[in-house]
Amino acid sequence: MSVSAQSATPSADAAVVFDGVSKHFPASGNSGAFTALDNVSLTVDRGSITGIIGRSGAGKSTLIRLVNGLEKPTGGKVLVNGVDVGALDEAALRALRRSVGMIFQHFNLLSSRTVFGNVALPLEISGMDKRAIEQRVRPLLDLVGLADKHGRYPAELSGGQKQRIGIARALATEPKLLLSDEATSALDPETTQSILELLKRINAELGLTVLLITHEMEVVKAVTSDVAVIDHGRIVERGHTFDVFTHPKHATTRALLSGLAGSKLPDAVVRALKPQPAAGDRAVVRLTFFGAAAEKPLISQLIKSVGAEVNIIAGTIDEIGGAPYGSLVVAYGADAETSGRAERFFTENGLVTEVLGYVA
Amino acid sequence: MSPDLLLRIGSATIDTIYMVAVAGLIGSLIGLPIGIFLATSGKGELFPAPTLNHIVGLIVNATRSTPFIILVVAIIPFTRLLTGTSIGTKAAIVPLTIATIPFVARLVEAAIREIDKGLIEAARAMGATPMQIVFKVLLAEARPALTLALTMTAVSLIGYSAMVGAVGGGGLGDLGIRYGYQRFMPDVMLVVVIVLIVLVQLVQSAGDGLARRFDKKNRKT
Ligand SMILES: Nc1ncnc2c1ncn2[C@@H]1O[C@H](COP(=O)(O)OP(=O)(O)OP(=O)(O)O)[C@@H](O)[C@H]1O
Ligand SMILES: [Mg+2]
């Protein structure tokens, strides 16, 4: 994702470009008018797995539905492979939709069709003949690991299996772009991971661009190379996933990040946190380290430099977009002297810090 | 009971089945597309035509709220125009068909509206035309519900067909009125009622069985 999305000429290898896109829902019935998207500019690079994260109602679904024209923007343009989606007539739009796959939170499989029949549906719709459909569907079922289920009905499958069928169906017309609207939100963590692995594999093996929306940072962390944070219909932060995770700038990003496993503080600490220190209080600080810093024996050096007691409250070592990354929450004396020494140490070692609050 | 009477009961049964079958078939063939239209022509739906949707809905409601016996009498001129007579089995088919159309239309509409909107969304995202969505998604997914709807239609028609007997419509109802009631032959009345019950049972269990076969959602594995 490039930060130069404001410029008039989007990069040539963009799969999707949102160019100053707004979506305004007029008032209807007893609900007032609503601006779901407000001047959104964003570029989705070809071959990337780009995540859009935001809270419920932030406008994620609205944004992704603009890409295949399920929704029309009320302002700005959405370009898919350079084509302005909003300007297409119905027939051209249908052709475009056949080249863009989509998967859904609730799978949206036809209960009346078998696994095979569901994957075959987009091909039937595109007018492919029976024999060719047969030849296309079998390898897809192999790809998602469900070849043995081809005669089963969705009611006989688990959620994870249903989503695999959803993915096979989305890939049937050999799209170059896959849209995912909360595809793992209805699944347990383990199944989520396996579906995300599958998306990653598809991205790597088929060179498919994936645009996924989610409200879970875990999902963004696990698969995306780029991420945009959306809040109240605006993109508030965007960049490479690693950078956004390690240098979150916007409060919404921080809030979403704080939900990650390992970043979460114990409840007792959260309850005790105060915004201002009193005499004798301890500062609670989140340290984020990555790259070379992750290799150093930081903790022992920190204790030595601060010259005072340092408690470790929470910590995690992880990988984001393949790069090692660690997060550590520590507490030490909030007095000027200790804090000063700690801050010097952080600067010398290139650590990113965030003061979360103070405890007695 | 005399062999003659038994013969009459037999032929009245055939008349009833004939009326129900013909009225049911024609009524459903007309009612089905109307039902599909009602379910898909609202604002922002597949074939948006809210005004026409509203008008058709009004007509359907008007027909449905007219008591059947009044409908029979009210359309006698129309019946005569179509069949050349206003009494007998053939004539009875006309009001039965007219009553079937809105009945089927509303049941079909309800069956289609039951379908998860997500499926329509998924089909749209695949690039399906509205017609493809109707045939490949809506009708396919609603098949169990539609089967039950048509079963219900047939059962109601059996009841209505007995009612047209009261105005000389032929069939079991006619027989029951003329012999059972007017000539006071309770045994004939009893047989007529039993035959009607058996017919309804047969239709209902056949429909239920078929619907269960079509239903892949609530399968016992
Ligand atoms: N057709 C519509 N008419 C009016 N308002 C709408 C419509 N569709 C969405 N909205 C509003 O736009 C806002 C964004 O909706 P959207 O579905 O894009 O949110 P989301 O980020 O996907 O949320 P969630 O995580 O809950 O799915 C919501 O406040 C919603 O009420
Ligand atoms: Mg949503």
Coordinates of C-alpha atoms and ligand atoms in Angstrom, one line a residue:
Chain A
M1 CA 0.0 0.0 0.0
S2 CA 1.5 3.3 -0.9
V3 CA 1.1 6.4 1.0
S4 CA 1.0 8.3 -2.3
A5 CA -2.5 7.3 -2.9
Q6 CA -3.6 11.0 -3.0
S7 CA -1.8 11.5 -6.3
A8 CA -3.8 11.4 -9.5
T9 CA -1.8 8.6 -11.1
P10 CA -2.0 5.5 -9.0
S11 CA 0.9 3.1 -9.2
A12 CA 0.7 0.8 -12.2
D13 CA 0.7 -2.4 -10.3
A14 CA -2.3 -1.5 -8.2
A15 CA -5.0 -4.1 -8.1
V16 CA -7.5 -1.8 -6.4
V17 CA -7.4 2.0 -6.0
F18 CA -9.9 3.9 -3.9
D19 CA -9.6 7.4 -5.0
G20 CA -11.3 9.9 -2.6
V21 CA -14.3 7.5 -2.2
S22 CA -17.3 8.5 -0.2
K23 CA -20.5 6.6 0.5
H24 CA -23.5 8.4 1.8
F25 CA -26.7 6.6 2.6
P26 CA -29.7 8.8 2.2
A27 CA -32.3 8.9 5.0
S28 CA -34.9 6.3 4.7
G29 CA -37.9 5.3 6.9
N30 CA -37.0 5.9 10.4
S31 CA -33.2 6.0 9.9
G32 CA -31.4 9.3 9.2
A33 CA -28.9 9.9 6.5
F34 CA -25.5 8.4 7.2
T35 CA -22.0 8.8 5.8
A36 CA -20.5 5.4 5.9
L37 CA -17.3 6.3 4.0
D38 CA -15.7 9.7 4.0
N39 CA -13.1 10.5 1.3
V40 CA -11.2 7.2 1.5
S41 CA -8.0 6.9 -0.6
L42 CA -6.2 3.7 -0.6
T43 CA -4.1 1.6 -2.9
V44 CA -4.1 -2.2 -2.8
D45 CA -0.9 -3.5 -4.5
R46 CA -1.1 -6.4 -6.9
G47 CA 0.0 -9.6 -5.2
S48 CA -0.3 -8.2 -1.7
I49 CA -2.5 -9.4 1.1
T50 CA -4.0 -6.2 2.3
G51 CA -6.0 -5.9 5.5
I52 CA -8.6 -3.3 6.4
I53 CA -9.3 -3.3 10.1
G54 CA -11.8 -1.4 12.1
R55 CA -14.5 -1.7 14.7
S56 CA -18.0 -2.7 14.0
G57 CA -19.8 -0.1 11.9
A58 CA -16.6 1.6 10.8
G59 CA -17.5 1.0 7.1
K60 CA -15.4 -2.0 6.3
S61 CA -18.1 -4.0 4.5
T62 CA -19.3 -0.9 2.7
L63 CA -15.8 -0.3 1.5
I64 CA -15.2 -3.9 0.2
R65 CA -18.6 -4.0 -1.5
L66 CA -17.6 -1.1 -3.6
V67 CA -14.8 -3.1 -5.2
N68 CA -17.2 -5.5 -7.0
G69 CA -19.9 -3.0 -7.4
L70 CA -22.3 -4.4 -4.9
E71 CA -22.5 -0.9 -3.7
K72 CA -21.8 2.3 -5.7
P73 CA -19.8 5.2 -4.3
T74 CA -21.6 8.5 -3.9
G75 CA -18.3 10.3 -4.4
G76 CA -14.8 9.5 -5.8
K77 CA -13.8 6.5 -7.8
V78 CA -12.9 2.8 -7.3
L79 CA -10.5 1.4 -9.8
V80 CA -10.1 -2.3 -10.2
N81 CA -7.2 -3.1 -12.6
G82 CA -7.5 0.5 -13.7
V83 CA -11.3 0.1 -14.5
D84 CA -13.7 2.6 -12.9
V85 CA -16.2 0.2 -11.3
G86 CA -18.8 2.9 -10.7
A87 CA -18.9 3.7 -14.4
L88 CA -19.7 0.2 -15.6
D89 CA -23.1 -0.8 -16.8
E90 CA -24.8 -3.9 -15.4
A91 CA -23.4 -6.3 -18.1
A92 CA -19.9 -5.0 -17.7
L93 CA -20.2 -5.1 -14.0
R94 CA -21.2 -8.8 -14.1
A95 CA -18.2 -9.5 -16.2
L96 CA -16.0 -7.8 -13.7
R97 CA -17.6 -9.7 -10.8
R98 CA -16.7 -12.9 -12.5
S99 CA -13.0 -11.9 -12.3
V100 CA -13.2 -11.0 -8.6
G101 CA -13.8 -13.7 -6.0
M102 CA -15.5 -13.0 -2.7
I103 CA -15.8 -14.9 0.6
F104 CA -18.2 -14.2 3.4
Q105 CA -18.4 -14.4 7.2
H106 CA -21.4 -16.7 7.0
F107 CA -20.1 -18.6 4.0
N108 CA -23.3 -18.1 2.0
L109 CA -23.3 -21.6 0.5
L110 CA -26.4 -22.9 -1.1
S111 CA -27.9 -25.5 1.2
S112 CA -29.6 -27.2 -1.8
R113 CA -26.4 -27.9 -3.6
T114 CA -23.6 -30.3 -2.8
V115 CA -20.1 -29.2 -2.2
F116 CA -19.4 -29.9 -5.9
G117 CA -22.5 -28.0 -6.9
N118 CA -21.6 -25.0 -4.8
V119 CA -18.1 -24.7 -6.3
A120 CA -19.6 -25.2 -9.8
L121 CA -22.2 -22.5 -9.4
P122 CA -20.1 -19.5 -10.5
L123 CA -18.9 -21.5 -13.5
E124 CA -22.5 -22.4 -14.4
I125 CA -23.3 -18.7 -14.1
S126 CA -20.5 -17.9 -16.5
G127 CA -21.9 -20.4 -19.0
M128 CA -19.2 -23.0 -18.8
D129 CA -20.2 -26.5 -20.1
K130 CA -20.5 -29.4 -17.8
R131 CA -17.3 -31.2 -18.7
A132 CA -15.2 -28.2 -18.3
I133 CA -16.8 -27.4 -15.0
E134 CA -16.0 -30.9 -13.8
Q135 CA -12.4 -30.5 -14.7
R136 CA -12.2 -27.1 -13.0
V137 CA -13.9 -28.1 -9.7
R138 CA -11.9 -31.2 -8.9
P139 CA -8.5 -29.6 -8.5
L140 CA -10.1 -26.8 -6.5
L141 CA -11.5 -29.2 -4.0
D142 CA -8.1 -30.8 -3.8
L143 CA -6.5 -27.4 -3.2
V144 CA -8.8 -26.7 -0.2
G145 CA -8.4 -30.3 1.0
L146 CA -12.0 -31.4 0.7
A147 CA -11.9 -33.6 -2.4
D148 CA -13.5 -36.4 -0.4
K149 CA -16.5 -34.2 0.5
H150 CA -17.6 -33.4 -3.0
G151 CA -21.0 -35.1 -2.7
R152 CA -21.8 -33.7 0.7
Y153 CA -24.3 -30.9 1.5
P154 CA -23.2 -27.8 3.5
A155 CA -25.3 -28.9 6.4
E156 CA -23.0 -31.8 6.8
L157 CA -19.8 -29.7 7.1
S158 CA -18.1 -27.9 9.9
G159 CA -17.7 -24.1 9.7
G160 CA -14.0 -24.4 8.7
Q161 CA -14.9 -26.8 5.9
K162 CA -17.7 -24.5 4.8
Q163 CA -15.3 -21.6 4.5
R164 CA -12.9 -23.8 2.5
I165 CA -15.8 -24.5 0.1
G166 CA -16.5 -20.8 0.0
I167 CA -12.8 -20.2 -0.9
A168 CA -12.9 -22.9 -3.6
R169 CA -16.0 -21.4 -5.0
A170 CA -14.5 -17.9 -5.0
L171 CA -11.5 -19.3 -6.9
A172 CA -13.5 -21.2 -9.5
T173 CA -13.5 -18.5 -12.1
E174 CA -9.8 -18.0 -11.6
P175 CA -9.9 -14.5 -10.3
K176 CA -6.8 -12.3 -9.8
L177 CA -8.4 -10.6 -6.8
L178 CA -10.1 -12.2 -3.7
L179 CA -12.3 -10.2 -1.4
S180 CA -12.8 -11.5 2.1
D181 CA -15.5 -10.0 4.3
E182 CA -14.8 -11.2 7.9
A183 CA -14.2 -14.7 6.5
T184 CA -12.9 -16.0 9.8
S185 CA -15.1 -14.2 12.3
A186 CA -17.5 -17.1 12.7
L187 CA -14.6 -19.6 13.3
D188 CA -12.7 -20.7 16.4
P189 CA -9.1 -19.6 16.7
E190 CA -7.6 -22.8 15.4
T191 CA -9.8 -23.0 12.4
T192 CA -9.2 -19.3 11.8
Q193 CA -5.5 -20.0 11.6
S194 CA -5.9 -22.9 9.1
I195 CA -8.1 -20.7 6.9
L196 CA -5.6 -17.9 7.1
E197 CA -2.8 -20.4 6.1
L198 CA -4.9 -21.4 3.1
L199 CA -5.3 -17.8 2.1
K200 CA -1.6 -17.2 2.4
R201 CA -0.9 -20.3 0.3
I202 CA -3.3 -19.2 -2.4
N203 CA -1.7 -15.7 -2.4
A204 CA 1.7 -17.2 -2.8
E205 CA 0.9 -20.1 -5.3
L206 CA -1.7 -18.4 -7.5
G207 CA -0.3 -14.8 -7.2
L208 CA -3.7 -13.7 -6.1
T209 CA -4.2 -10.3 -4.5
V210 CA -6.2 -10.6 -1.3
L211 CA -8.2 -7.7 0.2
L212 CA -9.5 -8.8 3.5
I213 CA -11.5 -6.9 6.1
T214 CA -11.6 -7.9 9.7
H215 CA -12.0 -6.5 13.2
E216 CA -9.4 -8.8 14.6
M217 CA -5.7 -7.8 14.8
E218 CA -4.7 -11.4 15.0
V219 CA -5.9 -11.9 11.4
V220 CA -4.1 -8.8 10.2
K221 CA -0.9 -9.9 12.0
A222 CA -1.1 -13.5 10.7
V223 CA -1.5 -12.9 7.0
T224 CA -1.3 -9.3 5.8
S225 CA 1.6 -7.5 4.3
D226 CA -0.2 -4.2 4.4
V227 CA -2.9 -2.8 6.5
A228 CA -5.2 0.2 6.7
V229 CA -7.1 1.1 9.9
I230 CA -10.6 2.5 9.3
D231 CA -12.6 4.4 11.9
H232 CA -15.9 6.2 11.4
G233 CA -15.6 5.9 7.6
R234 CA -12.1 7.3 7.4
I235 CA -8.7 5.7 7.0
V236 CA -6.9 6.8 10.0
E237 CA -3.7 4.9 9.5
R238 CA -2.1 2.7 6.9
G239 CA 1.2 1.2 5.9
H240 CA 3.1 -2.0 5.9
T241 CA 1.7 -4.2 8.6
F242 CA 5.0 -4.4 10.4
D243 CA 5.3 -0.7 10.6
V244 CA 1.8 -0.1 11.8
F245 CA 2.2 -2.8 14.5
T246 CA 5.5 -1.5 15.7
H247 CA 4.8 2.2 15.4
P248 CA 1.0 2.6 15.8
K249 CA 0.2 6.3 15.6
H250 CA -3.6 6.6 15.9
A251 CA -5.5 5.9 19.1
T252 CA -7.8 3.5 17.2
T253 CA -4.9 1.4 16.1
R254 CA -3.5 1.3 19.6
A255 CA -6.8 0.3 20.9
L256 CA -7.1 -2.5 18.4
L257 CA -3.6 -3.6 19.1
S258 CA -4.1 -3.8 22.8
G259 CA -6.5 -6.6 22.3
L260 CA -3.8 -8.9 20.9
A261 CA -2.7 -11.9 22.9
G262 CA 0.4 -11.0 24.8
S263 CA -0.3 -7.3 24.6
K264 CA -3.2 -7.6 27.0
L265 CA -2.4 -6.4 30.5
P266 CA -3.7 -8.4 33.5
D267 CA -7.1 -7.0 34.6
A268 CA -5.7 -6.1 38.0
V269 CA -3.1 -3.9 36.5
V270 CA -5.6 -2.3 34.1
R271 CA -7.9 -1.4 37.0
A272 CA -5.0 0.0 39.0
L273 CA -3.7 2.2 36.2
K274 CA -3.8 6.0 36.8
P275 CA -3.2 8.7 34.3
Q276 CA -0.9 10.8 36.6
P277 CA 1.8 9.6 38.9
A278 CA 1.9 10.3 42.7
A279 CA 5.0 10.2 44.8
G280 CA 6.4 6.6 45.0
D281 CA 4.3 5.4 42.0
R282 CA 5.7 3.2 39.3
A283 CA 5.4 3.9 35.6
V284 CA 3.9 1.2 33.4
V285 CA 5.6 1.3 30.0
R286 CA 5.1 -0.8 26.8
L287 CA 8.4 -1.4 25.0
T288 CA 8.3 -2.6 21.4
F289 CA 11.4 -4.0 19.9
F290 CA 12.1 -5.6 16.6
G291 CA 14.9 -6.4 14.1
A292 CA 18.3 -6.2 15.8
A293 CA 16.9 -5.1 19.1
A294 CA 15.0 -8.4 19.4
E295 CA 18.4 -10.2 19.5
K296 CA 20.0 -8.3 22.4
P297 CA 19.8 -9.3 26.1
L298 CA 17.7 -6.2 26.7
I299 CA 16.1 -7.0 30.0
S300 CA 19.4 -7.5 31.9
Q301 CA 20.8 -4.3 30.3
L302 CA 17.7 -2.4 31.2
I303 CA 17.8 -3.5 34.8
K304 CA 21.5 -2.5 34.9
S305 CA 20.9 0.9 33.3
V306 CA 17.9 1.8 35.3
G307 CA 19.6 0.7 38.5
A308 CA 16.3 0.0 40.1
E309 CA 13.8 -2.7 40.3
V310 CA 12.0 -3.5 37.0
N311 CA 8.9 -5.6 36.9
I312 CA 7.8 -7.5 33.8
I313 CA 4.0 -7.3 33.5
A314 CA 3.3 -8.8 30.1
G315 CA 5.3 -9.8 27.1
T316 CA 5.3 -11.5 23.8
I317 CA 7.6 -12.4 21.0
D318 CA 6.0 -12.8 17.7
E319 CA 6.3 -12.5 14.0
I320 CA 4.6 -9.9 11.8
G321 CA 4.8 -10.3 8.1
G322 CA 7.7 -12.7 8.7
A323 CA 9.7 -10.2 10.8
P324 CA 10.5 -10.9 14.5
Y325 CA 8.9 -8.5 16.9
G326 CA 8.6 -8.3 20.6
S327 CA 6.4 -6.4 23.0
L328 CA 7.2 -6.0 26.7
V329 CA 5.3 -4.2 29.4
V330 CA 7.4 -3.2 32.3
A331 CA 7.1 -1.2 35.5
Y332 CA 9.7 0.9 37.2
G333 CA 9.9 3.9 39.5
A334 CA 8.2 6.9 38.2
D335 CA 10.6 9.3 39.9
A336 CA 12.4 11.7 37.6
E337 CA 15.8 10.1 38.1
T338 CA 14.8 6.5 37.3
S339 CA 12.6 7.6 34.4
G340 CA 15.4 9.7 33.0
R341 CA 17.8 6.8 33.0
A342 CA 15.2 4.5 31.5
E343 CA 14.4 6.9 28.7
R344 CA 18.1 7.3 27.9
F345 CA 18.4 3.6 27.7
F346 CA 15.4 3.3 25.4
T347 CA 16.7 6.0 23.0
E348 CA 20.2 4.4 22.9
N349 CA 18.7 1.1 22.0
G350 CA 16.1 2.4 19.5
L351 CA 13.1 1.1 21.4
V352 CA 9.7 2.3 20.8
T353 CA 8.0 3.1 24.1
E354 CA 4.5 4.1 25.2
V355 CA 3.6 5.0 28.8
L356 CA 0.4 3.3 29.6
G357 CA -0.1 4.8 33.0
Y358 CA 1.0 4.6 36.6
V359 CA 0.4 2.3 39.5
A360 CA 1.0 2.6 43.2
Chain B
M1 CA -75.5 -48.6 -0.1
S2 CA -76.6 -49.4 -3.6
P3 CA -74.0 -50.1 -6.4
D4 CA -75.4 -47.1 -8.2
L5 CA -74.6 -44.8 -5.3
L6 CA -71.1 -46.3 -5.0
L7 CA -70.6 -45.6 -8.6
R8 CA -71.7 -42.0 -8.1
I9 CA -69.3 -41.6 -5.2
G10 CA -66.5 -43.0 -7.3
S11 CA -67.2 -40.7 -10.2
A12 CA -67.6 -37.7 -7.9
T13 CA -64.2 -38.5 -6.4
I14 CA -62.7 -38.5 -9.8
D15 CA -64.4 -35.2 -10.6
T16 CA -63.0 -33.7 -7.4
I17 CA -59.5 -34.9 -8.2
Y18 CA -59.9 -33.6 -11.7
M19 CA -61.0 -30.1 -10.5
V20 CA -58.3 -29.9 -7.9
A21 CA -55.6 -31.1 -10.4
V22 CA -56.6 -28.7 -13.2
A23 CA -57.3 -25.7 -11.0
G24 CA -54.2 -26.4 -8.9
L25 CA -52.0 -26.8 -12.0
I26 CA -53.2 -23.7 -13.8
G27 CA -53.4 -21.6 -10.6
S28 CA -49.9 -22.6 -9.6
L29 CA -48.5 -21.9 -13.0
I30 CA -49.9 -18.4 -12.8
G31 CA -49.4 -17.9 -9.1
L32 CA -45.8 -18.9 -9.1
P33 CA -44.4 -16.1 -11.3
I34 CA -46.6 -13.6 -9.5
G35 CA -45.2 -14.9 -6.1
I36 CA -41.7 -14.6 -7.5
F37 CA -42.4 -11.1 -8.7
L38 CA -43.9 -10.1 -5.3
A39 CA -40.8 -11.4 -3.5
T40 CA -38.2 -9.7 -5.8
S41 CA -39.7 -6.4 -7.0
G42 CA -39.5 -4.3 -3.8
K43 CA -37.3 -1.3 -3.5
G44 CA -33.6 -2.3 -4.0
E45 CA -34.4 -5.9 -4.8
L46 CA -33.7 -7.9 -8.0
F47 CA -36.3 -6.5 -10.2
P48 CA -37.1 -3.2 -8.5
A49 CA -40.7 -2.1 -9.4
P50 CA -42.1 -0.9 -6.1
T51 CA -45.3 0.7 -7.6
L52 CA -46.2 -2.4 -9.6
N53 CA -45.3 -4.5 -6.6
H54 CA -47.8 -2.5 -4.6
I55 CA -50.6 -2.8 -7.1
V56 CA -50.2 -6.5 -7.6
G57 CA -50.1 -6.9 -3.9
L58 CA -53.4 -5.0 -3.5
I59 CA -55.0 -7.2 -6.2
V60 CA -53.8 -10.3 -4.5
N61 CA -55.1 -9.2 -1.2
A62 CA -58.4 -8.2 -2.6
T63 CA -58.9 -11.6 -4.2
R64 CA -57.7 -13.4 -1.1
S65 CA -60.1 -11.5 1.2
T66 CA -63.1 -12.2 -0.9
P67 CA -65.0 -15.2 0.6
F68 CA -64.8 -18.0 -1.8
I69 CA -68.5 -18.6 -2.1
I70 CA -68.9 -14.9 -3.1
L71 CA -66.1 -15.2 -5.6
V72 CA -67.9 -18.1 -7.2
V73 CA -71.1 -16.2 -7.7
A74 CA -69.4 -12.9 -8.6
I75 CA -67.5 -14.3 -11.5
I76 CA -70.4 -16.3 -13.0
P77 CA -70.4 -14.2 -16.2
F78 CA -66.7 -14.7 -16.6
T79 CA -67.1 -18.4 -16.0
R80 CA -69.9 -18.7 -18.5
L81 CA -67.7 -16.8 -21.0
L82 CA -64.9 -19.2 -20.6
T83 CA -66.8 -22.5 -20.3
G84 CA -70.2 -21.8 -21.7
T85 CA -71.9 -22.9 -18.5
S86 CA -72.0 -21.9 -14.9
I87 CA -72.7 -25.3 -13.3
G88 CA -70.8 -28.5 -13.3
T89 CA -67.2 -29.6 -12.9
K90 CA -65.8 -27.6 -15.8
A91 CA -67.4 -24.4 -14.6
A92 CA -66.1 -25.0 -11.1
I93 CA -62.6 -25.0 -12.3
V94 CA -62.7 -21.3 -13.1
P95 CA -63.4 -19.9 -9.6
L96 CA -61.1 -22.6 -8.1
T97 CA -58.3 -21.4 -10.4
I98 CA -58.9 -17.8 -9.7
A99 CA -58.8 -18.5 -5.9
T100 CA -55.6 -20.5 -6.3
I101 CA -53.6 -17.8 -8.0
P102 CA -53.3 -15.3 -5.1
F103 CA -53.1 -18.1 -2.6
V104 CA -50.1 -19.6 -4.3
A105 CA -48.6 -16.2 -5.0
R106 CA -48.5 -15.3 -1.3
L107 CA -47.1 -18.7 -0.3
V108 CA -44.4 -18.5 -2.9
E109 CA -43.6 -15.0 -1.9
A110 CA -43.2 -16.1 1.7
A111 CA -41.1 -19.1 0.7
I112 CA -38.7 -16.9 -1.3
R113 CA -38.4 -14.2 1.3
E114 CA -37.3 -16.8 3.8
I115 CA -34.1 -17.3 1.8
D116 CA -31.0 -15.8 3.4
K117 CA -30.2 -12.5 1.7
G118 CA -26.5 -13.5 1.9
L119 CA -27.1 -16.1 -0.9
I120 CA -28.4 -13.4 -3.2
E121 CA -25.4 -11.3 -2.3
A122 CA -23.1 -14.2 -3.0
A123 CA -24.7 -14.9 -6.4
R124 CA -24.5 -11.2 -7.3
A125 CA -20.9 -11.2 -6.4
M126 CA -20.4 -14.1 -8.8
G127 CA -21.8 -12.0 -11.6
A128 CA -25.2 -13.8 -11.8
T129 CA -28.0 -12.1 -13.7
P130 CA -31.3 -11.5 -11.8
M131 CA -32.8 -14.4 -13.8
Q132 CA -30.0 -16.7 -12.9
I133 CA -30.5 -15.7 -9.3
V134 CA -34.2 -16.6 -9.5
F135 CA -33.6 -20.0 -11.1
K136 CA -30.3 -21.1 -9.6
V137 CA -30.6 -19.7 -6.2
L138 CA -34.2 -18.7 -5.1
L139 CA -36.2 -21.5 -6.7
A140 CA -33.5 -24.1 -5.9
E141 CA -33.2 -23.0 -2.3
A142 CA -37.0 -22.6 -1.8
R143 CA -37.8 -26.0 -3.2
P144 CA -38.7 -27.7 0.1
A145 CA -40.8 -24.7 1.1
L146 CA -42.4 -24.4 -2.3
T147 CA -43.3 -28.1 -2.1
L148 CA -45.0 -27.6 1.2
A149 CA -46.8 -24.5 -0.2
L150 CA -48.2 -26.4 -3.2
T151 CA -49.3 -29.2 -0.8
M152 CA -51.1 -26.7 1.3
T153 CA -52.7 -25.3 -1.9
A154 CA -53.9 -28.7 -3.0
V155 CA -55.4 -29.4 0.5
S156 CA -57.2 -26.0 0.5
L157 CA -58.4 -26.7 -3.0
I158 CA -59.9 -30.0 -1.9
G159 CA -61.9 -28.0 0.7
Y160 CA -62.9 -25.3 -1.8
S161 CA -63.9 -27.9 -4.4
A162 CA -66.3 -29.4 -1.9
M163 CA -67.7 -25.9 -1.4
V164 CA -68.4 -25.3 -5.1
G165 CA -70.7 -28.4 -4.7
A166 CA -73.0 -26.1 -2.9
V167 CA -73.6 -24.1 -6.0
G168 CA -73.8 -27.0 -8.4
G169 CA -70.1 -27.4 -9.0
G170 CA -70.0 -31.2 -9.2
G171 CA -67.6 -33.6 -7.4
L172 CA -67.8 -34.9 -3.8
G173 CA -69.2 -31.7 -2.3
D174 CA -72.1 -31.7 -4.8
L175 CA -72.8 -35.3 -4.1
G176 CA -72.7 -34.7 -0.3
I177 CA -75.2 -31.8 -0.6
R178 CA -77.6 -33.5 -3.0
Y179 CA -77.7 -36.9 -1.4
G180 CA -76.4 -36.5 2.1
Y181 CA -78.2 -33.2 2.9
Q182 CA -81.1 -32.7 0.6
R183 CA -82.2 -36.4 0.4
F184 CA -81.1 -36.9 4.0
M185 CA -78.8 -39.9 3.4
P186 CA -76.3 -39.6 6.3
D187 CA -74.4 -42.7 5.1
V188 CA -73.6 -40.9 1.8
M189 CA -72.5 -37.8 3.7
L190 CA -70.3 -40.0 5.9
V191 CA -68.6 -41.7 2.9
V192 CA -68.1 -38.3 1.2
V193 CA -66.4 -36.9 4.3
I194 CA -64.2 -40.0 4.7
V195 CA -63.2 -39.9 1.1
L196 CA -62.3 -36.2 1.5
I197 CA -60.3 -36.9 4.6
V198 CA -58.4 -39.7 2.9
L199 CA -57.7 -37.4 -0.1
V200 CA -56.3 -34.7 2.1
Q201 CA -54.2 -37.2 4.1
L202 CA -52.7 -38.6 0.9
V203 CA -51.9 -35.3 -0.5
Q204 CA -50.4 -34.0 2.7
S205 CA -48.2 -37.0 3.3
A206 CA -47.0 -37.1 -0.3
G207 CA -46.1 -33.4 -0.1
D208 CA -44.4 -33.8 3.3
G209 CA -42.4 -36.7 2.1
L210 CA -41.3 -34.9 -1.1
A211 CA -40.4 -31.7 0.9
R212 CA -38.3 -33.8 3.2
R213 CA -36.5 -35.3 0.3
F214 CA -35.7 -31.9 -1.1
D215 CA -34.6 -30.5 2.2
K216 CA -30.8 -30.7 2.4
K217 CA -30.6 -28.3 5.3
N218 CA -32.2 -30.1 8.1
R219 CA -30.9 -33.5 7.3
K220 CA -30.5 -36.2 9.8
T221 CA -27.0 -37.6 9.2
Ligands
LIG1 N1 -27.8 0.2 3.1 C1 -27.5 1.0 4.2 N2 -28.3 2.0 4.5 C2 -28.0 2.9 5.5 N3 -26.9 2.7 6.3 C3 -26.1 1.7 6.0 C4 -26.3 0.8 5.0 N4 -25.3 -0.1 4.9 C5 -24.5 0.2 6.0 N5 -24.9 1.3 6.6 C6 -24.3 2.0 7.7 O1 -23.0 2.2 7.4 C7 -22.1 2.0 8.5 C8 -21.0 1.0 8.1 O2 -21.5 -0.2 7.8 P1 -20.6 -1.5 7.4 O3 -21.5 -2.6 7.2 O4 -19.7 -1.1 6.3 O5 -19.8 -1.6 8.8 P2 -18.6 -2.7 9.1 O6 -17.4 -1.9 9.4 O7 -18.6 -3.7 8.1 O8 -19.2 -3.3 10.5 P3 -19.2 -4.8 11.0 O9 -17.9 -5.1 11.5 O10 -20.2 -4.8 12.1 O11 -19.6 -5.7 9.9 C9 -23.0 1.4 9.6 O12 -23.2 2.4 10.6 C10 -24.3 1.0 8.9 O13 -25.4 1.2 9.8
MG2 MG -19.2 -5.8 8.0

